[in-house]
Amino acid sequence: MAWSSEVIDELEIRKDDSVAFIKNFARSISLADLPITVYPTSLAFDVAGLKESFYGEDRKVRLVRKW
């Protein structure tokens, strides 16, 4: 955690080409802000979050099977 915070701080200070690449490489963006010509090509799931939702102490989701 400390290492990642140091890297983020370093990127905010530096002004070279690598900073521009990193800032545009992996950042969250609203789907509404994407140009109309862009189509998603992958989907990611937060498996740990799903597991916690289904099986954690504060379950928020449950699976129901209809017979």
CSV table of C-alpha atoms in Angstrom, one decimal:
chain,number,residue,atom,x,y,z
A,1,MET,CA,0.0,0.0,0.0
A,2,ALA,CA,2.7,2.5,0.9
A,3,TRP,CA,4.6,1.6,-2.3
A,4,SER,CA,1.6,2.4,-4.5
A,5,SER,CA,1.0,5.7,-2.7
A,6,GLU,CA,4.6,6.6,-3.4
A,7,VAL,CA,4.3,5.8,-7.1
A,8,ILE,CA,1.1,7.8,-7.4
A,9,ASP,CA,2.9,10.8,-5.7
A,10,GLU,CA,5.8,10.4,-8.0
A,11,LEU,CA,3.6,10.4,-11.1
A,12,GLU,CA,1.9,13.6,-10.0
A,13,ILE,CA,5.3,15.3,-9.7
A,14,ARG,CA,6.9,14.0,-12.9
A,15,LYS,CA,5.9,15.6,-16.3
A,16,ASP,CA,7.5,13.2,-18.8
A,17,ASP,CA,5.9,10.9,-21.5
A,18,SER,CA,5.5,7.9,-19.2
A,19,VAL,CA,3.2,9.9,-16.9
A,20,ALA,CA,0.8,10.6,-19.8
A,21,PHE,CA,0.8,6.9,-20.8
A,22,ILE,CA,0.1,5.8,-17.2
A,23,LYS,CA,-2.7,8.3,-16.7
A,24,ASN,CA,-4.4,7.1,-19.9
A,25,PHE,CA,-3.7,3.4,-19.5
A,26,ALA,CA,-5.9,2.2,-16.6
A,27,ARG,CA,-8.4,4.6,-15.2
A,28,SER,CA,-12.0,4.5,-14.5
A,29,ILE,CA,-14.4,6.2,-16.9
A,30,SER,CA,-18.1,6.5,-17.2
A,31,LEU,CA,-19.6,4.4,-20.0
A,32,ALA,CA,-21.6,7.5,-21.0
A,33,ASP,CA,-18.4,9.4,-21.6
A,34,LEU,CA,-17.1,6.9,-24.2
A,35,PRO,CA,-17.3,7.9,-27.8
A,36,ILE,CA,-20.2,6.3,-29.8
A,37,THR,CA,-17.7,4.4,-31.9
A,38,VAL,CA,-16.1,2.6,-28.9
A,39,TYR,CA,-17.3,-0.9,-28.1
A,40,PRO,CA,-16.2,-2.8,-24.9
A,41,THR,CA,-14.2,-5.9,-25.6
A,42,SER,CA,-13.9,-7.4,-22.1
A,43,LEU,CA,-15.7,-7.7,-18.8
A,44,ALA,CA,-14.2,-7.9,-15.4
A,45,PHE,CA,-15.8,-9.3,-12.2
A,46,ASP,CA,-14.8,-8.6,-8.6
A,47,VAL,CA,-14.8,-12.2,-7.5
A,48,ALA,CA,-13.8,-11.4,-4.0
A,49,GLY,CA,-16.6,-8.9,-3.7
A,50,LEU,CA,-19.1,-11.3,-5.1
A,51,LYS,CA,-17.9,-14.0,-2.7
A,52,GLU,CA,-18.4,-11.6,0.2
A,53,SER,CA,-21.8,-10.6,-1.0
A,54,PHE,CA,-22.9,-14.2,-1.2
A,55,TYR,CA,-21.1,-15.8,1.8
A,56,GLY,CA,-19.8,-13.0,4.0
A,57,GLU,CA,-21.1,-12.1,7.4
A,58,ASP,CA,-23.1,-9.2,6.1
A,59,ARG,CA,-24.6,-11.0,3.1
A,60,LYS,CA,-26.4,-8.7,0.7
A,61,VAL,CA,-27.3,-11.2,-2.0
A,62,ARG,CA,-28.6,-14.8,-2.0
A,63,LEU,CA,-29.1,-17.4,-4.7
A,64,VAL,CA,-32.6,-18.7,-5.2
A,65,ARG,CA,-33.4,-21.8,-7.2
A,66,LYS,CA,-36.9,-22.4,-8.5
A,67,TRP,CA,-38.0,-26.0,-8.9
